[in-house]
GROMACS .gro file of C-alpha atoms in nm:
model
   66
    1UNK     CA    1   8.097  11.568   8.227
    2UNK     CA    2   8.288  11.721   7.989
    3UNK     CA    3   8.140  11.829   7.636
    4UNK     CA    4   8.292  11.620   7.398
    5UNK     CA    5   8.258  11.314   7.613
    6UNK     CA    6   7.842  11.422   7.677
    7UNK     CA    7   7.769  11.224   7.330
    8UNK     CA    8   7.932  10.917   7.427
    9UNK     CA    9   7.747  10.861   7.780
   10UNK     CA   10   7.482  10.614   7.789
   11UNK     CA   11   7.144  10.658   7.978
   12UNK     CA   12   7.081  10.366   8.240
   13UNK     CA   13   6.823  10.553   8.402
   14UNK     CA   14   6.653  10.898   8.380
   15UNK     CA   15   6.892  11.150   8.553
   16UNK     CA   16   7.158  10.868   8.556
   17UNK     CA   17   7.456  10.846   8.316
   18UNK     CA   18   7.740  10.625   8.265
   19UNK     CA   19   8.044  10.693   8.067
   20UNK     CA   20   8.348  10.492   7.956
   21UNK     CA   21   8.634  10.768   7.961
   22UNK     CA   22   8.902  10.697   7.749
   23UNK     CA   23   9.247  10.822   7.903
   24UNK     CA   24   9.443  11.089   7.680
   25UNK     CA   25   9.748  11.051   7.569
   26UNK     CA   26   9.879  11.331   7.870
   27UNK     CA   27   9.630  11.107   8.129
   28UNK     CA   28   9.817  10.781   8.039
   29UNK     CA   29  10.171  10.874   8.043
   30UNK     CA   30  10.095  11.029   8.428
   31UNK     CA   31   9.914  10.720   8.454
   32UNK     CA   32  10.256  10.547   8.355
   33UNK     CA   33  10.483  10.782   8.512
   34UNK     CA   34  10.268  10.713   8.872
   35UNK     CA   35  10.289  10.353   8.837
   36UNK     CA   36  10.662  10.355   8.780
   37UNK     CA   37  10.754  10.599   9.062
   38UNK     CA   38  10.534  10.349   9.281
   39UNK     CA   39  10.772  10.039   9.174
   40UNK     CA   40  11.082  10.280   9.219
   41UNK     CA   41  10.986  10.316   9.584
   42UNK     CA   42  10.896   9.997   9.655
   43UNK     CA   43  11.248   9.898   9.498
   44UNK     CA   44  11.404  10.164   9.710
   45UNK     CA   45  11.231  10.015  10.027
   46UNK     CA   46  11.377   9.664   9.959
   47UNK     CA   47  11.714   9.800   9.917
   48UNK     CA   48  11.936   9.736  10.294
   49UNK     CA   49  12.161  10.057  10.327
   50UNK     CA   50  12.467   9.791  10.390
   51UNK     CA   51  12.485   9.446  10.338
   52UNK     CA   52  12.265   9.198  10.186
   53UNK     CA   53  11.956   9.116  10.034
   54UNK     CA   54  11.715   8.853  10.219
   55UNK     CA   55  11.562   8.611   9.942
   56UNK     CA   56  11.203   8.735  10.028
   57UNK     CA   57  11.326   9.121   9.923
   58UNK     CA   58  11.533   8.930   9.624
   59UNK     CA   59  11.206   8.773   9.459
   60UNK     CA   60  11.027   9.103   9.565
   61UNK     CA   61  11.295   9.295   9.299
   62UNK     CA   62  11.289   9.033   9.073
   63UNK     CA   63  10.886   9.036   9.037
   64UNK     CA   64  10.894   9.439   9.020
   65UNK     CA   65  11.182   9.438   8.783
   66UNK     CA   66  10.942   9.258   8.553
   0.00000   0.00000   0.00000
């Protein structure tokens, strides 16, 4: 547990602590930048290297184009 976060953690039992982390600014834009290359792929797997798009991987795009 890091030292600046040791303050914050909350005792549920002896030898036990819990602690709400709160994400840095660096931890939420790779949080951000992980979540968006996951919708990129599955974009790029719905994609058909010729022709069309069946309406199943159509509503698929629409919902991750969100």
């Amino acid at each position: 547990m890091p030292d600046d976060e040791e303050a914050r953690a909350v005792i549920r039992r002896p030898g036990l602590r819990s602690l709400r982390h709160t994400l840095s600014e660096i931890e939420q834009l790779q949080a951000t930048v992980a979540e968006m290359q996951a919708s990129a792929a599955q974009i790029k797997a719905l994609l058909p290297i010729e022709g069309g798009v069946s309406a199943a991987a159509a509503d698929k795009l629409r919902e991750l184009l969100k």
